[in-house]
Coordinates of C-alpha atoms in Angstrom, one line a residue:
X1 CA -291.1 58.9 71.2
X2 CA -292.5 55.8 72.8
X3 CA -294.1 55.8 76.3
X4 CA -291.3 53.7 77.7
X5 CA -288.6 56.1 76.4
X6 CA -290.5 59.0 77.8
X7 CA -290.8 57.3 81.2
X8 CA -287.1 56.5 81.3
X9 CA -286.1 60.0 80.1
X10 CA -288.4 61.7 82.7
X11 CA -286.9 59.5 85.4
X12 CA -283.3 60.5 84.5
X13 CA -284.2 64.2 84.2
X14 CA -285.7 64.2 87.7
X15 CA -282.6 62.4 89.1
X16 CA -280.2 64.9 87.4
X17 CA -282.3 67.9 88.7
X18 CA -282.1 66.6 92.2
X19 CA -278.4 65.7 92.4
X20 CA -277.1 69.1 93.2
X21 CA -279.7 70.3 95.8
X22 CA -279.7 67.0 97.6
X23 CA -275.9 66.7 97.4
X24 CA -275.6 70.2 98.9
X25 CA -278.0 69.3 101.7
X26 CA -276.1 66.1 102.5
X27 CA -272.9 68.1 102.7
X28 CA -274.4 70.6 105.1
X29 CA -275.8 67.9 107.3
X30 CA -272.5 66.0 107.7
X31 CA -270.3 69.2 107.8
X32 CA -272.6 70.4 110.6
X33 CA -273.6 73.5 108.7
X34 CA -276.9 75.2 109.2
X35 CA -280.0 73.5 107.7
X36 CA -283.7 74.4 108.0
X37 CA -284.4 71.4 110.1
X38 CA -281.9 72.4 112.8
X39 CA -284.3 74.2 115.2
X40 CA -286.3 71.0 115.5
X41 CA -283.6 68.4 115.3
X42 CA -280.6 69.8 117.1
X43 CA -282.3 69.6 120.6
X44 CA -283.3 66.0 119.7
X45 CA -279.7 65.2 118.7
X46 CA -278.3 66.6 121.9
X47 CA -280.8 64.7 124.0
X48 CA -279.8 61.4 122.3
X49 CA -276.1 62.2 122.8
X50 CA -276.7 62.9 126.5
X51 CA -278.7 59.7 127.0
X52 CA -276.2 57.5 125.1
X53 CA -273.1 59.3 126.5
X54 CA -271.8 60.3 123.1
X55 CA -269.2 63.1 123.0
X56 CA -269.5 64.7 119.6
X57 CA -266.0 66.2 119.9
X58 CA -264.4 62.8 120.3
X59 CA -263.4 61.5 116.8
X60 CA -262.2 58.1 115.8
X61 CA -259.4 56.7 113.6
X62 CA -260.3 54.2 110.9
X63 CA -259.8 51.2 113.2
X64 CA -262.1 52.6 115.9
X65 CA -264.7 53.7 113.3
X66 CA -264.6 50.2 111.8
X67 CA -265.0 48.5 115.2
X68 CA -268.0 50.8 116.1
X69 CA -269.6 50.1 112.7
X70 CA -269.1 46.3 112.9
X71 CA -270.0 46.0 116.7
X72 CA -273.2 48.0 116.2
X73 CA -274.2 45.7 113.3
X74 CA -273.3 42.5 115.3
X75 CA -275.6 43.7 118.2
X76 CA -278.4 44.3 115.7
X77 CA -278.0 40.8 114.3
X78 CA -278.2 39.2 117.7
X79 CA -281.2 41.2 118.8
X80 CA -283.0 40.6 115.5
X81 CA -282.3 36.9 115.6
X82 CA -283.9 36.3 119.0
X83 CA -286.8 38.6 118.3
X84 CA -287.6 36.8 115.1
X85 CA -287.3 33.4 116.9
X86 CA -289.7 34.7 119.6
X87 CA -292.1 36.6 117.4
X88 CA -295.0 34.3 118.4
X89 CA -294.8 35.7 122.0
X90 CA -294.7 39.4 120.8
X91 CA -297.6 41.8 120.0
X92 CA -299.6 41.8 116.7
X93 CA -299.2 38.1 116.0
X94 CA -302.6 37.2 114.6
X95 CA -303.3 33.5 113.9
X96 CA -304.0 34.0 110.2
X97 CA -300.9 36.1 109.7
X98 CA -297.9 34.1 110.8
X99 CA -298.6 30.6 109.4
X100 CA -295.1 29.5 108.6
X101 CA -292.5 29.0 111.4
X102 CA -289.1 30.7 111.1
X103 CA -286.3 28.1 111.6
X104 CA -283.0 29.0 113.3
X105 CA -281.0 29.1 110.0
X106 CA -283.7 31.2 108.3
X107 CA -283.9 33.6 111.3
X108 CA -280.1 34.0 111.3
X109 CA -280.1 34.6 107.5
X110 CA -282.9 37.2 107.8
X111 CA -281.2 39.0 110.7
X112 CA -277.9 39.2 108.8
X113 CA -279.8 40.1 105.6
X114 CA -281.5 43.2 107.1
X115 CA -278.5 44.4 109.1
X116 CA -276.4 44.3 105.9
X117 CA -279.1 46.1 103.9
X118 CA -279.3 43.0 101.7
X119 CA -282.8 42.0 102.7
X120 CA -282.4 38.7 101.0
X121 CA -285.8 37.0 101.7
X122 CA -286.0 33.2 101.6
X123 CA -289.5 33.4 103.0
X124 CA -292.9 34.9 102.2
X125 CA -293.3 37.9 104.5
X126 CA -297.1 37.8 104.7
X127 CA -296.9 34.2 105.9
X128 CA -293.8 34.2 108.1
X129 CA -293.7 37.5 109.9
X130 CA -295.9 39.1 112.5
X131 CA -296.8 42.8 112.2
X132 CA -294.3 43.4 115.1
X133 CA -291.5 41.7 113.2
X134 CA -292.3 43.6 110.0
X135 CA -292.0 46.9 111.9
X136 CA -288.9 45.6 113.6
X137 CA -287.3 45.0 110.2
X138 CA -288.5 48.5 109.0
X139 CA -286.6 50.0 112.0
X140 CA -283.6 48.0 110.9
X141 CA -283.9 49.5 107.4
X142 CA -283.4 52.9 109.0
X143 CA -280.4 52.1 111.2
X144 CA -278.6 49.9 108.6
X145 CA -279.1 52.5 105.9
X146 CA -277.8 55.2 108.2
X147 CA -274.8 53.1 109.1
X148 CA -273.9 52.7 105.5
X149 CA -274.2 56.5 104.9
X150 CA -272.0 57.2 107.9
X151 CA -269.2 54.9 106.4
X152 CA -269.5 56.8 103.1
X153 CA -269.1 60.1 104.8
X154 CA -266.1 58.9 106.8
X155 CA -264.5 57.7 103.5
X156 CA -265.0 61.2 102.0
X157 CA -263.3 62.7 105.1
X158 CA -260.2 60.7 104.3
X159 CA -259.8 62.9 101.2
X160 CA -260.6 66.2 102.9
X161 CA -258.1 65.8 105.8
X162 CA -254.3 65.5 106.1
X163 CA -251.9 64.6 108.8
X164 CA -254.6 63.2 111.1
X165 CA -255.8 59.8 112.0
X166 CA -259.4 60.8 112.6
X167 CA -262.3 60.2 110.2
X168 CA -265.2 61.5 112.5
X169 CA -267.4 59.8 115.0
X170 CA -269.5 56.9 113.9
X171 CA -272.2 57.4 116.4
X172 CA -272.6 61.1 115.5
X173 CA -272.7 60.4 111.8
X174 CA -275.2 57.6 112.4
X175 CA -277.6 59.8 114.4
X176 CA -277.4 62.7 111.9
X177 CA -278.1 60.3 109.0
X178 CA -281.2 59.1 110.8
X179 CA -282.5 62.5 112.0
X180 CA -281.7 64.8 109.1
X181 CA -282.0 62.4 106.1
X182 CA -283.8 59.1 106.5
X183 CA -286.6 59.8 109.0
X184 CA -288.0 63.0 107.6
X185 CA -287.9 61.9 103.9
X186 CA -289.4 58.5 104.8
X187 CA -292.3 60.2 106.7
X188 CA -293.2 62.3 103.7
X189 CA -292.7 59.5 101.3
X190 CA -294.9 57.1 103.3
X191 CA -297.7 59.6 103.5
X192 CA -297.6 59.9 99.7
X193 CA -297.8 56.1 99.4
X194 CA -300.8 55.9 101.7
X195 CA -302.4 58.6 99.6
X196 CA -301.8 56.3 96.5
X197 CA -303.4 53.3 98.2
X198 CA -300.7 51.5 100.1
X199 CA -302.2 50.0 103.4
X200 CA -301.2 51.2 106.8
X201 CA -303.1 49.4 109.5
X202 CA -302.9 46.7 112.2
X203 CA -306.0 44.7 111.3
X204 CA -306.1 40.9 111.0
X205 CA -306.0 39.7 107.4
X206 CA -309.3 40.0 105.7
X207 CA -311.2 36.9 104.5
X208 CA -313.2 37.3 101.3
X209 CA -315.9 34.9 100.2
X210 CA -315.8 34.1 96.5
X211 CA -318.8 33.6 94.2
X212 CA -318.1 29.9 93.9
X213 CA -318.4 29.4 97.7
X214 CA -314.7 29.4 98.6
X215 CA -312.7 31.8 100.7
X216 CA -309.7 34.0 100.0
X217 CA -307.3 35.5 102.6
X218 CA -306.2 39.1 101.7
X219 CA -303.0 40.1 103.5
X220 CA -302.7 43.7 104.7
X221 CA -301.0 45.5 107.6
X222 CA -298.5 48.3 108.2
X223 CA -297.2 48.1 104.6
X224 CA -296.5 51.8 104.1
X225 CA -294.2 51.9 107.2
X226 CA -291.9 49.5 105.5
X227 CA -292.3 50.3 101.9
X228 CA -290.6 53.7 101.5
X229 CA -287.7 53.2 103.8
X230 CA -286.9 49.9 102.2
X231 CA -286.2 51.8 99.0
X232 CA -284.7 55.0 100.5
X233 CA -282.3 53.0 102.7
X234 CA -281.4 50.7 99.8
X235 CA -282.7 47.7 101.5
X236 CA -285.4 46.3 99.3
X237 CA -287.1 43.7 101.4
X238 CA -290.8 43.6 100.7
X239 CA -293.8 43.2 103.1
X240 CA -295.1 40.7 100.6
X241 CA -293.4 37.8 98.9
X242 CA -293.7 39.3 95.4
X243 CA -292.3 42.6 96.7
X244 CA -293.0 45.6 94.5
X245 CA -295.2 43.5 92.1
X246 CA -297.9 43.4 94.8
X247 CA -300.6 46.0 94.3
X248 CA -300.5 46.8 98.0
X249 CA -296.8 47.7 97.9
X250 CA -296.8 49.4 94.6
X251 CA -300.3 50.1 93.4
X252 CA -299.8 52.6 90.5
X253 CA -297.2 53.8 88.0
X254 CA -296.8 56.9 90.1
X255 CA -295.8 54.9 93.2
X256 CA -293.5 52.9 90.9
X257 CA -291.8 56.2 89.8
X258 CA -291.6 57.6 93.3
X259 CA -290.1 54.4 94.8
X260 CA -287.5 54.2 92.0
X261 CA -286.5 57.8 92.8
X262 CA -286.2 56.9 96.4
X263 CA -283.7 54.2 95.5
X264 CA -281.5 56.4 93.2
X265 CA -281.5 60.0 94.4
X266 CA -279.5 59.8 97.6
X267 CA -276.7 57.6 96.2
X268 CA -276.6 59.7 93.0
X269 CA -276.5 63.0 95.0
X270 CA -273.7 61.6 97.2
X271 CA -271.3 62.0 94.2
X272 CA -272.0 65.8 94.3
X273 CA -271.5 65.7 98.1
X274 CA -268.1 64.1 97.5
X275 CA -267.1 66.8 95.0
X276 CA -268.1 69.6 97.3
X277 CA -266.5 68.2 100.4
X278 CA -263.1 67.6 98.6
X279 CA -263.3 71.0 97.0
X280 CA -263.5 69.6 93.4
X281 CA -267.2 69.6 92.3
X282 CA -266.1 68.7 88.7
X283 CA -264.7 65.4 89.9
X284 CA -268.1 64.6 91.5
X285 CA -269.9 65.4 88.3
X286 CA -267.5 63.2 86.3
X287 CA -268.3 60.3 88.6
X288 CA -272.0 60.9 88.4
X289 CA -272.1 61.2 84.6
X290 CA -270.0 58.0 84.2
X291 CA -272.5 56.2 86.5
X292 CA -275.3 57.6 84.4
X293 CA -273.8 56.5 81.1
X294 CA -273.4 53.0 82.4
X295 CA -277.0 53.1 83.7
X296 CA -278.3 54.2 80.3
X297 CA -276.4 51.5 78.5
X298 CA -277.8 48.8 80.7
X299 CA -281.3 50.2 80.4
X300 CA -281.2 50.2 76.6
X301 CA -280.0 46.6 76.4
X302 CA -282.6 45.4 79.0
X303 CA -285.4 47.3 77.3
X304 CA -284.5 45.9 73.9
X305 CA -284.2 42.3 75.3
X306 CA -287.5 42.5 77.1
X307 CA -289.2 44.1 74.1
X308 CA -288.7 40.8 72.2
X309 CA -290.2 37.4 72.7
X310 CA -289.0 33.9 72.3
X311 CA -288.5 33.1 68.6
X312 CA -290.9 30.1 68.9
X313 CA -293.7 32.5 69.8
X314 CA -292.7 35.5 67.6
X315 CA -295.7 35.0 65.3
X316 CA -298.2 34.5 68.2
X317 CA -297.3 37.2 70.8
X318 CA -296.9 40.9 70.4
X319 CA -295.9 43.6 72.8
X320 CA -292.7 42.1 74.1
X321 CA -292.0 39.6 76.9
X322 CA -294.8 40.2 79.4
X323 CA -294.3 36.9 81.3
X324 CA -293.7 37.6 85.0
X325 CA -294.6 41.3 84.6
X326 CA -297.5 43.4 85.9
X327 CA -299.8 44.9 83.2
X328 CA -299.9 48.2 85.1
X329 CA -296.1 48.6 84.6
X330 CA -295.6 46.9 81.2
X331 CA -292.2 46.1 79.7
X332 CA -290.9 49.7 80.1
X333 CA -291.8 50.1 83.8
X334 CA -290.6 46.6 84.6
X335 CA -287.2 47.0 82.8
X336 CA -286.6 50.4 84.3
X337 CA -287.3 49.0 87.8
X338 CA -285.1 46.0 87.2
X339 CA -282.1 48.1 86.1
X340 CA -282.6 50.6 88.9
X341 CA -282.8 47.9 91.6
X342 CA -279.9 45.9 90.3
X343 CA -277.7 49.0 90.1
X344 CA -278.9 50.6 93.3
X345 CA -278.2 47.8 95.8
X346 CA -282.0 47.6 96.4
X347 CA -283.7 44.4 95.4
X348 CA -287.1 46.0 95.4
X349 CA -288.2 44.3 92.1
X350 CA -291.7 44.7 90.6
X351 CA -291.4 41.8 88.2
X352 CA -290.1 38.2 88.2
X353 CA -286.6 38.2 86.9
X354 CA -286.7 34.5 86.4
X355 CA -289.0 35.2 83.4
X356 CA -286.7 37.8 81.8
X357 CA -284.9 37.1 78.5
X358 CA -281.4 35.8 79.0
X359 CA -279.8 39.2 77.9
X360 CA -282.2 41.0 80.2
X361 CA -281.0 38.9 83.1
X362 CA -277.4 39.4 82.0
X363 CA -277.8 43.1 82.4
X364 CA -279.1 42.8 86.0
X365 CA -276.4 40.3 86.8
X366 CA -273.6 42.4 85.4
X367 CA -274.9 45.4 87.3
X368 CA -274.5 43.5 90.6
X369 CA -271.2 41.8 89.6
X370 CA -269.6 45.2 88.8
X371 CA -270.0 45.9 92.6
X372 CA -272.6 48.7 93.2
X373 CA -270.7 51.2 91.1
X374 CA -273.7 52.7 89.3
X375 CA -275.3 54.9 92.1
X376 CA -275.1 51.8 94.4
X377 CA -276.2 51.9 98.1
X378 CA -276.0 54.6 100.6
X379 CA -272.3 55.4 100.9
X380 CA -271.2 52.1 99.3
X381 CA -271.9 53.2 95.7
X382 CA -269.6 56.2 96.0
X383 CA -266.6 54.4 97.5
X384 CA -267.0 51.4 95.2
X385 CA -266.8 53.7 92.2
X386 CA -263.8 55.6 93.8
X387 CA -262.0 52.3 94.1
X388 CA -262.5 51.8 90.4
X389 CA -261.3 55.3 89.8
X390 CA -258.1 54.6 91.7
X391 CA -257.5 51.5 89.8
X392 CA -258.1 53.4 86.5
X393 CA -255.6 56.1 87.6
X394 CA -253.0 53.5 88.4
X395 CA -253.5 51.6 85.1
X396 CA -253.7 54.9 83.1
X397 CA -250.7 56.3 84.8
X398 CA -248.7 53.2 84.0
X399 CA -249.7 53.5 80.3
X400 CA -248.7 57.1 79.9
X401 CA -246.0 57.3 82.5
X402 CA -247.8 59.6 84.9
X403 CA -247.9 59.6 88.7
X404 CA -250.7 57.4 90.2
X405 CA -252.4 60.1 92.3
X406 CA -256.0 61.1 93.0
X407 CA -257.0 64.5 94.4
X408 CA -253.6 65.0 96.0
X409 CA -253.4 61.4 97.4
X410 CA -250.5 59.3 96.3
X411 CA -251.2 55.7 95.5
X412 CA -248.2 53.8 96.9
X413 CA -247.7 50.0 97.5
X414 CA -249.9 49.9 100.6
X415 CA -252.7 51.8 99.0
X416 CA -252.6 49.5 95.9
X417 CA -252.7 46.4 98.1
X418 CA -255.9 47.6 99.7
X419 CA -257.4 48.4 96.2
X420 CA -256.4 45.0 95.0
X421 CA -258.0 43.3 98.0
X422 CA -261.2 45.3 97.5
X423 CA -261.2 44.4 93.7
X424 CA -260.7 40.7 94.3
X425 CA -262.9 40.1 97.3
X426 CA -266.1 40.0 95.2
X427 CA -265.0 37.6 92.5
X428 CA -263.4 35.3 95.0
X429 CA -266.4 35.1 97.2
X430 CA -269.1 35.0 94.5
X431 CA -267.4 32.5 92.3
X432 CA -266.3 30.2 95.1
X433 CA -269.8 30.0 96.5
X434 CA -271.3 29.5 93.1
X435 CA -268.9 26.6 92.4
X436 CA -269.7 25.1 95.8
X437 CA -273.4 25.2 95.0
X438 CA -273.0 23.7 91.6
X439 CA -270.9 20.7 92.6
X440 CA -272.8 19.7 95.8
X441 CA -276.1 17.9 96.2
X442 CA -277.3 20.5 98.7
X443 CA -276.6 23.3 96.2
X444 CA -278.2 21.6 93.2
X445 CA -281.3 20.7 95.4
X446 CA -282.3 24.4 95.2
X447 CA -282.9 24.1 91.4
X448 CA -286.5 22.8 91.7
X449 CA -287.4 23.1 88.0
X450 CA -284.5 24.7 86.0
X451 CA -281.3 23.0 85.0
X452 CA -278.6 23.8 82.4
X453 CA -277.5 27.4 81.8
X454 CA -280.6 28.9 83.3
X455 CA -280.2 26.9 86.5
X456 CA -276.5 28.0 86.7
X457 CA -277.6 31.6 86.2
X458 CA -280.0 31.3 89.1
X459 CA -277.3 30.2 91.4
X460 CA -274.8 32.8 90.2
X461 CA -277.5 35.5 90.5
X462 CA -278.2 34.5 94.1
X463 CA -274.5 34.9 95.3
X464 CA -274.0 38.1 93.2
X465 CA -277.1 39.6 94.7
X466 CA -276.2 38.7 98.3
X467 CA -272.6 39.9 98.0
X468 CA -273.7 43.2 96.4
X469 CA -276.1 43.5 99.4
X470 CA -278.9 43.8 96.9
X471 CA -281.3 41.0 97.8
X472 CA -283.2 40.4 94.6
X473 CA -283.5 36.8 93.4
X474 CA -284.6 34.7 90.5
X475 CA -287.6 32.9 91.9
X476 CA -286.7 29.6 90.3
X477 CA -284.1 29.0 93.1
X478 CA -285.4 27.5 96.3
X479 CA -283.1 29.2 98.7
X480 CA -284.7 28.3 102.1
X481 CA -282.4 25.5 103.1
X482 CA -279.6 25.2 105.5
X483 CA -277.0 25.2 102.7
X484 CA -278.3 28.5 101.1
X485 CA -279.1 30.2 104.3
X486 CA -275.6 29.6 105.5
X487 CA -273.6 30.3 102.4
X488 CA -275.5 33.5 101.6
X489 CA -274.8 34.7 105.2
X490 CA -271.1 34.4 104.3
X491 CA -271.5 36.4 101.1
X492 CA -273.6 39.1 102.7
X493 CA -271.1 39.6 105.5
X494 CA -268.2 39.8 103.1
X495 CA -270.0 42.2 100.8
X496 CA -271.0 44.5 103.7
X497 CA -268.1 44.5 106.2
X498 CA -265.2 43.2 104.1
X499 CA -265.6 46.1 101.6
X500 CA -266.5 48.7 104.2
X501 CA -263.5 48.0 106.4
X502 CA -261.1 48.1 103.4
X503 CA -262.7 51.4 102.4
X504 CA -262.2 52.9 105.9
X505 CA -258.6 51.6 106.0
X506 CA -257.8 53.4 102.7
X507 CA -259.5 56.5 104.0
X508 CA -257.4 56.3 107.1
X509 CA -254.2 56.2 105.1
X510 CA -255.3 59.1 103.0
X511 CA -256.2 61.2 106.0
X512 CA -252.8 60.5 107.7
X513 CA -250.8 61.5 104.6
X514 CA -249.9 64.9 103.4
X515 CA -251.8 66.3 100.4
X516 CA -249.6 66.5 97.4
X517 CA -250.0 69.5 95.0
X518 CA -250.9 68.6 91.4
X519 CA -248.0 68.7 89.1
X520 CA -247.3 68.3 85.4
X521 CA -247.2 64.5 85.8
X522 CA -250.6 64.2 87.6
X523 CA -253.4 62.7 85.6
X524 CA -256.5 64.9 85.6
X525 CA -259.7 63.3 87.0
X526 CA -262.2 65.9 86.2
X527 CA -262.7 65.6 82.4
X528 CA -264.4 63.5 79.8
X529 CA -261.2 61.5 79.1
X530 CA -261.1 60.3 82.7
X531 CA -264.8 59.4 82.6
X532 CA -264.1 57.2 79.6
X533 CA -261.1 55.6 81.3
X534 CA -263.3 55.0 84.4
X535 CA -266.1 53.3 82.6
X536 CA -263.7 51.3 80.5
X537 CA -261.8 50.1 83.6
X538 CA -265.0 49.0 85.3
X539 CA -266.1 47.0 82.3
X540 CA -262.7 45.5 81.7
X541 CA -262.2 44.4 85.3
X542 CA -265.7 43.0 85.4
X543 CA -265.1 41.1 82.2
X544 CA -261.8 39.7 83.4
X545 CA -263.4 38.5 86.6
X546 CA -266.8 37.2 85.4
X547 CA -267.0 36.7 81.7
X548 CA -266.4 32.9 81.9
X549 CA -269.3 32.6 84.4
X550 CA -271.5 34.7 82.3
X551 CA -270.7 32.6 79.3
X552 CA -271.9 29.5 81.1
X553 CA -275.1 31.2 82.1
X554 CA -277.1 33.9 80.3
X555 CA -274.9 34.2 77.3
X556 CA -275.1 30.4 76.5
X557 CA -278.8 30.5 77.1
X558 CA -279.3 33.4 74.7
X559 CA -277.5 31.7 71.9
X560 CA -279.4 28.5 72.5
X561 CA -282.6 30.4 72.0
X562 CA -281.2 32.4 69.0
X563 CA -279.0 29.9 67.1

């Protein structure tokens, strides 16, 4: 067995081992059952409720829950925007740290990016942000991740309740996600990263004198405070421009492994939380194993593609495509990270995807275009896959003449309209923005060096990434312009709030309806057959929506390299 296969296998084994205990813990947290952290955190929770005037007994219907979620995010966008614009007047702004000004359009893009957990970065963090701003964004990683987790929990409640309009209280769910999940895990994870060599200080950048008489500025700062939560909260924005490829963010193979686990474990475990909360653990496992099968398929293709080199250099280079990759991770560690981050709604890359082989890029692109259905983000990954499951049940039911139901919830015309809107929002937004960029001078101006199918892929990749609230990019696209800062704001907002509100609306309809007992005409959703139908539906819908665009980009580039 190769080292790369051993690494990937070990990673999946750890994820599988953690799904059940973490899933049980999440269920206990949001069902307000007893946990070992309660003696410490319950008094803190009560104090926060008292200060903010939150009544934990007052629940919200889907409309009020959506308004709370969106309004909380809007306030965060406004606060972040003005603080980023005024960062020169705030603490920890050393002269040799913030050397590049943040324009109004870039500040707006950055604010929206971090609030939507996209963390699309059209700037170099070590040159553009002060230490205060970096910590401000780290704080946003906490609250944005917690907000997404809260929406996911509210969606599950839609399945667990009947004849009620209530889905819980957004503010209560937000606070519990912060106190019981994100904060304690991040504290422990950050300490481990510091142990492994990730800096955590507030010193000015160091200046080193080279042997030829020159100088070199070495960026440092409170890196560990941002690094772990950016992965755990499925945010991904790096302290440094090159993100996880920088040795201060990701110094060793062990930190690479730990940071990838931080991305995957919570969203993967959330499938088990879903199964337990709805009283059908087998359904949760079917969803998890379907996600894992799709993950393995993408990883195999990406590893195979990156293990090859361009045919023109096949006789001169061995060891695979190492362009744009760190030697300390190699092809295996880089491909594993790329597949994890593109699936997990966390653009915390450790290699430059612009240098990947066309088929390697295609895997990452497809992962994002499918809509965060393989593990995905906090909360979003689960309900994105559930929407695919509902579509699969509808299509499968039509083929065999069975009732379109899921866990006792009937899929009527109103529900199918919401599912159709959810399914179409991504393709319409991504493809329209890509077309606008391709046909306008402002859009094509971002292609500084690459044209043809590779340039088209860079543009498509940017909008797929921002809609999926992922944030990773192909570095060949110069995205810091008014055009790209504005258009990516639109895709980020659609991907975050458009999908979340539709999910809450569907959950509200499920909660208000009466649960229907399973009958002889009900299609089972807890077996291998449904898992195959689920994966097939995801691939088929993705192909119908995006295959022509993929054919113009990475597929065409691949065949031009391998005629």
